[in-house]
Amino acid sequence: MVTDTPSSAPSPVPPAPLRVLLPQILPALVVGVAASLLFLGISVAAEEFQHVLWETLPDALGIGGYSSLWMIVMLTATGIAVGLVVWRISGHAGPDPASTGLGDVLMAPRVVPGLLLATALALAGGVSLGPENPIITANIALAYWLGTRARPSLPGALWVSLASAATIGALFGTPVAAALVISEALTHTPGPGSLWDRLFAPLIAAGAGAMTTTLLAHASFDLSLPPLSDPGWGDLLAAMVIATAAAVFGLVACYAFPYVHRAFHRLRHPMLMLPLGGLVLGLLATLGGHLTLFKGLHEVKTLTEDIGDWTPGELSRMAVVKLAALLVAASCGFVGGRIFPAVFIGVAFGLLAQDLVPEIAPAVAVSSAVLGVLLATTRQGWVSLFIAAVLVASPPVLPLLCLASLPAWLVVTGRPQLELDPSGASLH
């Protein structure tokens, strides 16, 4: 017996026609390649300047590049340099970085030069922040400004999503991370068309950005840890405990964030806040050692290359110092992202757990700890899972991480974040 479909049943959403999707291909490819080139250009410039500041210059002066004195001098000088950029250059490097996340601010093009200069100086000077937030923001500003003029027929929101996806693809060398982030964002912005219709152009941009980065930089996030071949119940228990404990550890910075931010911003001027922040970061580096400097990606590989050679005291000290450095850097006005330093914190935390309980597989300990810290500091669930998984490049770890994310999320959801409400944050 055939019955009529009830009138209240939702009708299927028709796919976007080819005439809508096809014109988006070329802009997506252009934005993808351009976003990657901007990211690589800033990264290379920062690395070259870092080499001068931390190797060439101290060698010429006969000073140890990572001596306590040099670290204090360099971080304080970086604070002064970034403070001058924020104070004097048009746009003041954007709003207070403490109130901005991954591409959630559309800035005027005039802000971009100062933002990129402040980013390069901070990366080269050893500040414990990554490039992701300012690079995504800069690419969005440029893509929106140029795109809406070159192709006014395309919606402005498309240029924003293309630039965001392209930069995330370039940062992580794969469009998968961009797909996860954009999919999560789309749940808050319903619109016409199916999910894959709406992901079509951003995935092209992300793929172009990822391939450009891969071909030019050959970057890899794999830490070359021993793979996990046959996970068991003990591995699942370890993953859940470590991820939850790491999330609690990361929340310490989240709870302290508004208080530290308020303390620095009582100084009211970037030429006071940033040099003081740089001085504090230099003092922290003398406690944690040179591995706690910079964004942490290269330093993480040093940690795992020497696995087993670190004492529990050294690992715990580096984890605590890096967390404190991330907190200070994000509070005093330095521009940068939280993901890369959070990865370092998670790796140190995971190696500490594995050192205390040697029966835990290193891949399980490290990936679970990275997952927990990232969930606490970013609240980006898909990105946290993705990064934790790619660091160990061991497929059997993925189901463990998916389950371990559940208790860790219960710990962090509804808690303070490492990002302030824009209405309550001070502008530069």
Short mmCIF file of C-alpha atoms in Angstrom, two decimals:
data_model
loop_
_atom_site.label_atom_id
_atom_site.label_comp_id
_atom_site.label_asym_id
_atom_site.label_seq_id
_atom_site.Cartn_x
_atom_site.Cartn_y
_atom_site.Cartn_z
CA MET A 1 0.00 0.00 0.00
CA VAL A 2 1.43 3.37 -1.01
CA THR A 3 0.83 6.39 1.19
CA ASP A 4 1.45 10.03 0.56
CA THR A 5 4.41 11.67 2.23
CA PRO A 6 3.22 13.85 5.13
CA SER A 7 3.32 17.52 4.28
CA SER A 8 5.34 18.18 7.42
CA ALA A 9 8.26 16.00 6.27
CA PRO A 10 11.30 18.06 5.23
CA SER A 11 12.01 18.05 1.53
CA PRO A 12 15.54 17.14 0.44
CA VAL A 13 17.86 20.06 -0.22
CA PRO A 14 18.75 20.17 -3.93
CA PRO A 15 22.46 20.17 -4.67
CA ALA A 16 24.02 23.38 -5.83
CA PRO A 17 24.03 23.49 -9.63
CA LEU A 18 27.24 23.37 -11.58
CA ARG A 19 26.82 26.98 -12.57
CA VAL A 20 27.26 27.91 -8.89
CA LEU A 21 30.18 25.61 -8.03
CA LEU A 22 32.26 25.73 -11.21
CA PRO A 23 32.99 29.50 -11.05
CA GLN A 24 34.40 28.99 -7.56
CA ILE A 25 37.19 26.64 -8.66
CA LEU A 26 39.66 29.19 -10.04
CA PRO A 27 39.29 31.65 -7.12
CA ALA A 28 39.76 28.74 -4.69
CA LEU A 29 42.96 27.63 -6.42
CA VAL A 30 44.35 31.17 -6.49
CA VAL A 31 43.54 31.80 -2.83
CA GLY A 32 44.99 28.42 -1.83
CA VAL A 33 48.34 29.00 -3.50
CA ALA A 34 48.56 32.64 -2.38
CA ALA A 35 47.70 31.80 1.24
CA SER A 36 50.41 29.14 1.35
CA LEU A 37 52.99 31.46 -0.20
CA LEU A 38 52.26 34.14 2.39
CA PHE A 39 52.56 31.60 5.20
CA LEU A 40 55.82 30.21 3.81
CA GLY A 41 57.21 33.69 3.20
CA ILE A 42 56.64 34.79 6.79
CA SER A 43 57.95 31.46 8.10
CA VAL A 44 61.16 31.63 6.05
CA ALA A 45 61.74 35.29 6.95
CA ALA A 46 61.24 34.52 10.64
CA GLU A 47 63.57 31.50 10.50
CA GLU A 48 66.31 33.47 8.77
CA PHE A 49 66.01 36.29 11.30
CA GLN A 50 65.97 33.73 14.12
CA HIS A 51 69.26 32.33 12.83
CA VAL A 52 70.78 35.81 12.92
CA LEU A 53 69.48 36.61 16.41
CA TRP A 54 70.26 33.31 18.09
CA GLU A 55 73.38 32.11 16.25
CA THR A 56 75.15 34.70 14.10
CA LEU A 57 74.89 37.64 16.50
CA PRO A 58 75.81 35.86 19.76
CA ASP A 59 78.71 34.10 17.99
CA ALA A 60 80.01 37.44 16.78
CA LEU A 61 79.77 38.80 20.34
CA GLY A 62 81.32 35.72 21.88
CA ILE A 63 78.18 35.00 23.90
CA GLY A 64 76.41 31.68 24.19
CA GLY A 65 73.28 31.81 22.01
CA TYR A 66 71.16 30.17 24.67
CA SER A 67 72.86 31.51 27.75
CA SER A 68 70.57 32.88 30.42
CA LEU A 69 71.73 36.44 29.77
CA TRP A 70 71.16 36.22 26.03
CA MET A 71 67.69 34.71 26.40
CA ILE A 72 66.63 37.49 28.76
CA VAL A 73 68.11 40.19 26.50
CA MET A 74 66.59 38.77 23.31
CA LEU A 75 63.08 38.24 24.68
CA THR A 76 63.05 41.71 26.22
CA ALA A 77 64.31 43.21 22.95
CA THR A 78 61.62 41.31 21.07
CA GLY A 79 59.04 42.81 23.40
CA ILE A 80 60.39 46.29 22.65
CA ALA A 81 60.38 45.66 18.88
CA VAL A 82 56.84 44.27 18.81
CA GLY A 83 55.73 47.05 21.15
CA LEU A 84 57.00 49.64 18.67
CA VAL A 85 55.08 47.95 15.86
CA VAL A 86 51.87 47.83 17.89
CA TRP A 87 52.30 51.41 19.02
CA ARG A 88 53.45 53.19 15.88
CA ILE A 89 52.44 51.24 12.77
CA SER A 90 49.03 51.82 11.21
CA GLY A 91 46.38 49.45 12.52
CA HIS A 92 48.37 48.64 15.69
CA ALA A 93 48.67 44.99 14.57
CA GLY A 94 44.93 44.50 15.05
CA PRO A 95 42.82 44.15 18.19
CA ASP A 96 44.03 42.58 21.41
CA PRO A 97 45.23 39.05 20.44
CA ALA A 98 43.80 37.73 23.69
CA SER A 99 40.31 38.21 22.25
CA THR A 100 40.83 36.68 18.79
CA GLY A 101 40.76 33.07 17.67
CA LEU A 102 41.28 31.20 14.39
CA GLY A 103 40.09 33.66 11.77
CA ASP A 104 37.15 35.09 13.66
CA VAL A 105 38.04 38.73 12.92
CA LEU A 106 37.83 40.49 9.56
CA MET A 107 40.45 43.24 9.56
CA ALA A 108 41.09 46.12 7.17
CA PRO A 109 44.01 45.59 4.74
CA ARG A 110 45.95 48.43 6.34
CA VAL A 111 46.34 46.31 9.47
CA VAL A 112 48.04 43.43 7.64
CA PRO A 113 51.62 44.81 7.30
CA GLY A 114 51.91 45.58 11.00
CA LEU A 115 50.30 42.25 11.93
CA LEU A 116 52.73 40.27 9.77
CA LEU A 117 55.74 42.24 10.99
CA ALA A 118 54.77 41.70 14.63
CA THR A 119 54.26 38.00 13.90
CA ALA A 120 57.66 37.57 12.25
CA LEU A 121 59.42 39.41 15.08
CA ALA A 122 57.71 37.30 17.73
CA LEU A 123 58.47 34.03 15.93
CA ALA A 124 62.13 34.95 15.43
CA GLY A 125 62.57 36.36 18.92
CA GLY A 126 61.57 33.17 20.72
CA VAL A 127 58.04 34.04 21.90
CA SER A 128 55.99 30.94 22.77
CA LEU A 129 53.25 31.45 20.19
CA GLY A 130 52.61 29.96 16.76
CA PRO A 131 51.86 31.66 13.42
CA GLU A 132 48.37 30.25 12.84
CA ASN A 133 46.07 33.00 14.18
CA PRO A 134 47.75 36.04 12.59
CA ILE A 135 48.46 34.29 9.28
CA ILE A 136 44.85 33.17 8.93
CA THR A 137 43.67 36.68 9.85
CA ALA A 138 46.01 38.30 7.32
CA ASN A 139 44.99 35.94 4.53
CA ILE A 140 41.30 36.50 5.24
CA ALA A 141 41.75 40.28 5.15
CA LEU A 142 43.66 40.19 1.86
CA ALA A 143 41.41 37.60 0.18
CA TYR A 144 38.24 39.47 1.16
CA TRP A 145 39.60 42.85 0.07
CA LEU A 146 40.99 41.66 -3.27
CA GLY A 147 38.31 39.06 -3.97
CA THR A 148 35.31 41.30 -3.48
CA ARG A 149 36.86 43.75 -5.94
CA ALA A 150 38.00 41.24 -8.54
CA ARG A 151 34.86 39.06 -8.40
CA PRO A 152 32.05 41.07 -6.80
CA SER A 153 29.52 38.47 -7.99
CA LEU A 154 30.83 35.99 -5.41
CA PRO A 155 29.62 36.42 -1.81
CA GLY A 156 32.05 37.98 0.65
CA ALA A 157 31.64 35.07 3.06
CA LEU A 158 33.07 32.76 0.40
CA TRP A 159 36.36 34.64 0.33
CA VAL A 160 36.60 34.38 4.11
CA SER A 161 36.04 30.61 4.07
CA LEU A 162 38.48 30.14 1.17
CA ALA A 163 41.26 32.04 2.93
CA SER A 164 40.64 30.29 6.25
CA ALA A 165 40.59 26.81 4.70
CA ALA A 166 43.61 27.55 2.49
CA THR A 167 45.74 28.74 5.39
CA ILE A 168 44.80 25.81 7.61
CA GLY A 169 45.63 23.44 4.77
CA ALA A 170 48.97 25.19 4.29
CA LEU A 171 49.77 25.16 8.00
CA PHE A 172 49.21 21.42 8.43
CA GLY A 173 50.10 20.21 4.95
CA THR A 174 46.72 18.53 4.38
CA PRO A 175 43.19 19.67 3.53
CA VAL A 176 41.75 17.30 6.14
CA ALA A 177 42.33 19.74 9.01
CA ALA A 178 40.63 22.52 7.04
CA ALA A 179 37.65 20.29 6.26
CA LEU A 180 37.22 19.51 9.94
CA VAL A 181 37.44 23.16 11.02
CA ILE A 182 35.12 24.44 8.28
CA SER A 183 32.61 21.64 8.94
CA GLU A 184 32.55 22.59 12.61
CA ALA A 185 32.09 26.26 11.73
CA LEU A 186 29.26 25.52 9.29
CA THR A 187 27.16 23.99 12.04
CA HIS A 188 26.82 27.53 13.46
CA THR A 189 26.07 29.19 10.10
CA PRO A 190 23.30 27.29 8.30
CA GLY A 191 22.81 28.05 4.65
CA PRO A 192 21.54 26.64 1.37
CA GLY A 193 23.03 23.52 -0.17
CA SER A 194 24.36 20.29 1.27
CA LEU A 195 27.46 20.14 3.44
CA TRP A 196 29.63 18.99 0.55
CA ASP A 197 28.30 21.73 -1.69
CA ARG A 198 29.40 24.26 0.89
CA LEU A 199 32.75 22.51 1.44
CA PHE A 200 33.49 22.23 -2.28
CA ALA A 201 35.41 25.48 -2.81
CA PRO A 202 37.06 25.60 0.66
CA LEU A 203 38.40 22.07 0.11
CA ILE A 204 39.89 23.10 -3.22
CA ALA A 205 41.56 26.06 -1.52
CA ALA A 206 42.78 23.87 1.33
CA GLY A 207 44.13 21.28 -1.09
CA ALA A 208 45.95 23.93 -3.12
CA GLY A 209 47.42 25.45 0.03
CA ALA A 210 48.47 22.06 1.39
CA MET A 211 50.10 20.96 -1.87
CA THR A 212 51.96 24.25 -2.23
CA THR A 213 53.37 23.92 1.27
CA THR A 214 54.25 20.25 0.78
CA LEU A 215 56.02 20.84 -2.53
CA LEU A 216 58.00 23.84 -1.31
CA ALA A 217 58.68 23.05 2.35
CA HIS A 218 58.33 19.25 2.76
CA ALA A 219 56.98 19.73 6.28
CA SER A 220 56.02 16.74 8.44
CA PHE A 221 54.35 16.50 11.85
CA ASP A 222 55.28 12.84 12.40
CA LEU A 223 57.36 12.50 15.59
CA SER A 224 58.65 9.04 14.54
CA LEU A 225 57.47 7.38 17.74
CA PRO A 226 57.23 3.56 17.86
CA PRO A 227 53.87 2.68 16.29
CA LEU A 228 51.10 1.04 18.28
CA SER A 229 50.28 -2.29 16.61
CA ASP A 230 47.79 -4.05 18.86
CA PRO A 231 45.89 -1.72 21.23
CA GLY A 232 44.22 -3.23 24.25
CA TRP A 233 42.05 -2.25 27.19
CA GLY A 234 45.11 -1.02 29.07
CA ASP A 235 45.94 1.37 26.23
CA LEU A 236 42.38 2.72 26.25
CA LEU A 237 42.48 3.28 30.00
CA ALA A 238 45.85 5.01 29.73
CA ALA A 239 44.62 7.24 26.90
CA MET A 240 41.53 8.32 28.83
CA VAL A 241 43.43 9.02 32.05
CA ILE A 242 46.27 10.92 30.36
CA ALA A 243 43.98 12.99 28.11
CA THR A 244 41.83 13.98 31.07
CA ALA A 245 44.82 14.81 33.26
CA ALA A 246 46.40 16.85 30.45
CA ALA A 247 43.13 18.74 29.96
CA VAL A 248 43.10 19.62 33.67
CA PHE A 249 46.70 20.78 33.35
CA GLY A 250 45.82 22.97 30.36
CA LEU A 251 42.86 24.46 32.20
CA VAL A 252 45.25 25.94 34.76
CA ALA A 253 46.32 28.48 32.14
CA CYS A 254 42.71 29.10 31.11
CA TYR A 255 41.66 29.95 34.65
CA ALA A 256 44.71 32.18 35.17
CA PHE A 257 44.39 33.90 31.77
CA PRO A 258 42.01 36.76 32.63
CA TYR A 259 43.96 37.63 35.78
CA VAL A 260 47.36 37.67 34.04
CA HIS A 261 45.88 39.60 31.12
CA ARG A 262 44.36 42.17 33.49
CA ALA A 263 47.69 42.56 35.31
CA PHE A 264 49.60 43.34 32.12
CA HIS A 265 46.93 45.63 30.71
CA ARG A 266 46.93 47.79 33.80
CA LEU A 267 50.11 49.23 32.25
CA ARG A 268 47.86 50.50 29.39
CA HIS A 269 50.66 51.02 26.85
CA PRO A 270 52.22 48.47 24.47
CA MET A 271 55.70 49.87 25.15
CA LEU A 272 55.24 48.84 28.77
CA MET A 273 53.21 45.64 28.43
CA LEU A 274 55.24 43.94 25.72
CA PRO A 275 58.77 44.65 27.01
CA LEU A 276 57.70 43.47 30.47
CA GLY A 277 56.15 40.38 28.91
CA GLY A 278 59.36 39.74 26.99
CA LEU A 279 61.40 40.06 30.18
CA VAL A 280 59.15 37.56 31.96
CA LEU A 281 59.44 35.17 29.01
CA GLY A 282 63.23 35.48 29.14
CA LEU A 283 63.25 34.67 32.85
CA LEU A 284 61.00 31.68 32.23
CA ALA A 285 63.38 30.46 29.51
CA THR A 286 66.24 30.46 31.99
CA LEU A 287 64.18 28.05 34.10
CA GLY A 288 62.93 25.78 31.33
CA GLY A 289 65.87 25.86 28.95
CA HIS A 290 66.04 26.84 25.30
CA LEU A 291 63.62 24.10 24.21
CA THR A 292 60.80 26.09 25.83
CA LEU A 293 61.45 28.99 23.42
CA PHE A 294 59.77 29.62 20.06
CA LYS A 295 56.55 28.11 18.74
CA GLY A 296 57.73 24.62 19.69
CA LEU A 297 57.40 22.56 16.50
CA HIS A 298 61.11 21.90 15.96
CA GLU A 299 61.71 21.68 19.69
CA VAL A 300 59.06 18.93 20.00
CA LYS A 301 61.04 16.74 17.61
CA THR A 302 64.13 17.23 19.75
CA LEU A 303 62.13 16.05 22.77
CA THR A 304 61.02 12.86 21.07
CA GLU A 305 64.34 12.15 19.38
CA ASP A 306 65.92 11.91 22.83
CA ILE A 307 63.04 9.95 24.38
CA GLY A 308 64.23 8.12 27.49
CA ASP A 309 67.04 10.60 28.11
CA TRP A 310 64.88 13.12 29.96
CA THR A 311 64.29 12.85 33.69
CA PRO A 312 60.77 13.31 35.12
CA GLY A 313 61.98 16.55 36.70
CA GLU A 314 63.17 17.94 33.36
CA LEU A 315 59.97 16.99 31.55
CA SER A 316 57.70 18.39 34.24
CA ARG A 317 59.73 21.60 34.37
CA MET A 318 59.51 22.08 30.60
CA ALA A 319 55.77 21.41 30.57
CA VAL A 320 55.12 23.90 33.38
CA VAL A 321 57.43 26.57 31.97
CA LYS A 322 56.00 26.27 28.45
CA LEU A 323 52.46 26.54 29.81
CA ALA A 324 53.45 29.63 31.78
CA ALA A 325 55.21 31.08 28.72
CA LEU A 326 52.11 30.53 26.58
CA LEU A 327 50.00 32.21 29.25
CA VAL A 328 52.28 35.25 29.49
CA ALA A 329 52.76 35.61 25.72
CA ALA A 330 49.02 35.45 25.08
CA SER A 331 48.29 37.92 27.89
CA CYS A 332 50.76 40.73 27.34
CA GLY A 333 49.95 41.53 23.70
CA PHE A 334 52.17 39.34 21.50
CA VAL A 335 50.36 38.21 18.35
CA GLY A 336 50.28 34.49 17.66
CA GLY A 337 48.39 31.25 18.00
CA ARG A 338 48.12 28.74 20.81
CA ILE A 339 48.16 25.45 18.87
CA PHE A 340 51.89 24.87 18.34
CA PRO A 341 53.05 25.72 21.89
CA ALA A 342 50.16 23.62 23.23
CA VAL A 343 51.51 20.67 21.22
CA PHE A 344 54.90 21.07 22.93
CA ILE A 345 53.20 21.15 26.33
CA GLY A 346 51.23 18.03 25.49
CA VAL A 347 54.29 16.13 24.24
CA ALA A 348 56.27 16.97 27.39
CA PHE A 349 53.29 15.96 29.54
CA GLY A 350 52.88 12.70 27.63
CA LEU A 351 56.57 11.82 27.85
CA LEU A 352 56.40 12.49 31.58
CA ALA A 353 53.45 10.08 31.93
CA GLN A 354 55.28 7.45 29.89
CA ASP A 355 58.43 7.89 31.94
CA LEU A 356 56.48 7.43 35.18
CA VAL A 357 54.61 4.38 33.82
CA PRO A 358 56.92 2.73 31.24
CA GLU A 359 54.27 0.15 30.33
CA ILE A 360 52.32 2.86 28.48
CA ALA A 361 53.19 2.99 24.78
CA PRO A 362 54.85 6.32 23.86
CA ALA A 363 52.39 6.84 20.98
CA VAL A 364 49.45 6.51 23.35
CA ALA A 365 50.95 8.74 26.04
CA VAL A 366 52.04 11.53 23.72
CA SER A 367 48.96 11.67 21.49
CA SER A 368 46.55 11.51 24.44
CA ALA A 369 48.34 14.29 26.29
CA VAL A 370 48.44 16.51 23.20
CA LEU A 371 44.72 15.87 22.73
CA GLY A 372 43.93 16.91 26.30
CA VAL A 373 46.02 20.09 26.27
CA LEU A 374 44.65 21.16 22.88
CA LEU A 375 41.06 20.58 23.97
CA ALA A 376 41.65 22.77 27.02
CA THR A 377 43.49 25.60 25.25
CA THR A 378 41.68 25.74 21.89
CA ARG A 379 38.22 24.09 22.34
CA GLN A 380 38.64 22.91 18.75
CA GLY A 381 37.57 19.28 19.04
CA TRP A 382 38.23 18.10 15.49
CA VAL A 383 41.54 19.93 15.19
CA SER A 384 42.68 18.52 18.54
CA LEU A 385 41.90 14.96 17.41
CA PHE A 386 43.54 15.51 14.04
CA ILE A 387 46.79 16.93 15.41
CA ALA A 388 47.06 14.31 18.15
CA ALA A 389 46.63 11.56 15.54
CA VAL A 390 49.06 12.89 12.90
CA LEU A 391 51.84 13.38 15.44
CA VAL A 392 52.15 9.63 15.98
CA ALA A 393 51.07 8.43 12.49
CA SER A 394 49.68 5.21 13.98
CA PRO A 395 46.11 4.40 12.80
CA PRO A 396 45.31 2.08 15.76
CA VAL A 397 45.67 5.10 18.06
CA LEU A 398 42.76 6.95 16.43
CA PRO A 399 39.88 5.01 18.06
CA LEU A 400 41.63 5.36 21.42
CA LEU A 401 41.83 9.11 20.93
CA CYS A 402 38.18 9.38 19.91
CA LEU A 403 37.13 7.67 23.13
CA ALA A 404 39.71 9.51 25.25
CA SER A 405 38.36 12.84 23.99
CA LEU A 406 35.01 12.22 25.68
CA PRO A 407 36.06 12.43 29.36
CA ALA A 408 38.54 15.17 28.49
CA TRP A 409 35.74 17.18 26.86
CA LEU A 410 33.56 16.75 29.92
CA VAL A 411 36.37 18.37 31.90
CA VAL A 412 36.84 21.38 29.63
CA THR A 413 33.34 22.16 28.35
CA GLY A 414 31.81 25.18 30.00
CA ARG A 415 35.13 26.14 31.58
CA PRO A 416 37.13 29.33 30.97
CA GLN A 417 38.97 29.46 27.65
CA LEU A 418 42.35 30.79 26.59
CA GLU A 419 40.50 33.52 24.74
CA LEU A 420 38.71 36.53 26.19
CA ASP A 421 35.37 38.00 25.26
CA PRO A 422 36.15 40.83 22.79
CA SER A 423 33.80 43.13 24.70
CA GLY A 424 35.92 42.73 27.81
CA ALA A 425 39.38 42.77 26.27
CA SER A 426 41.47 45.90 25.99
CA LEU A 427 42.59 47.03 22.57
CA HIS A 428 46.16 48.03 21.86
#
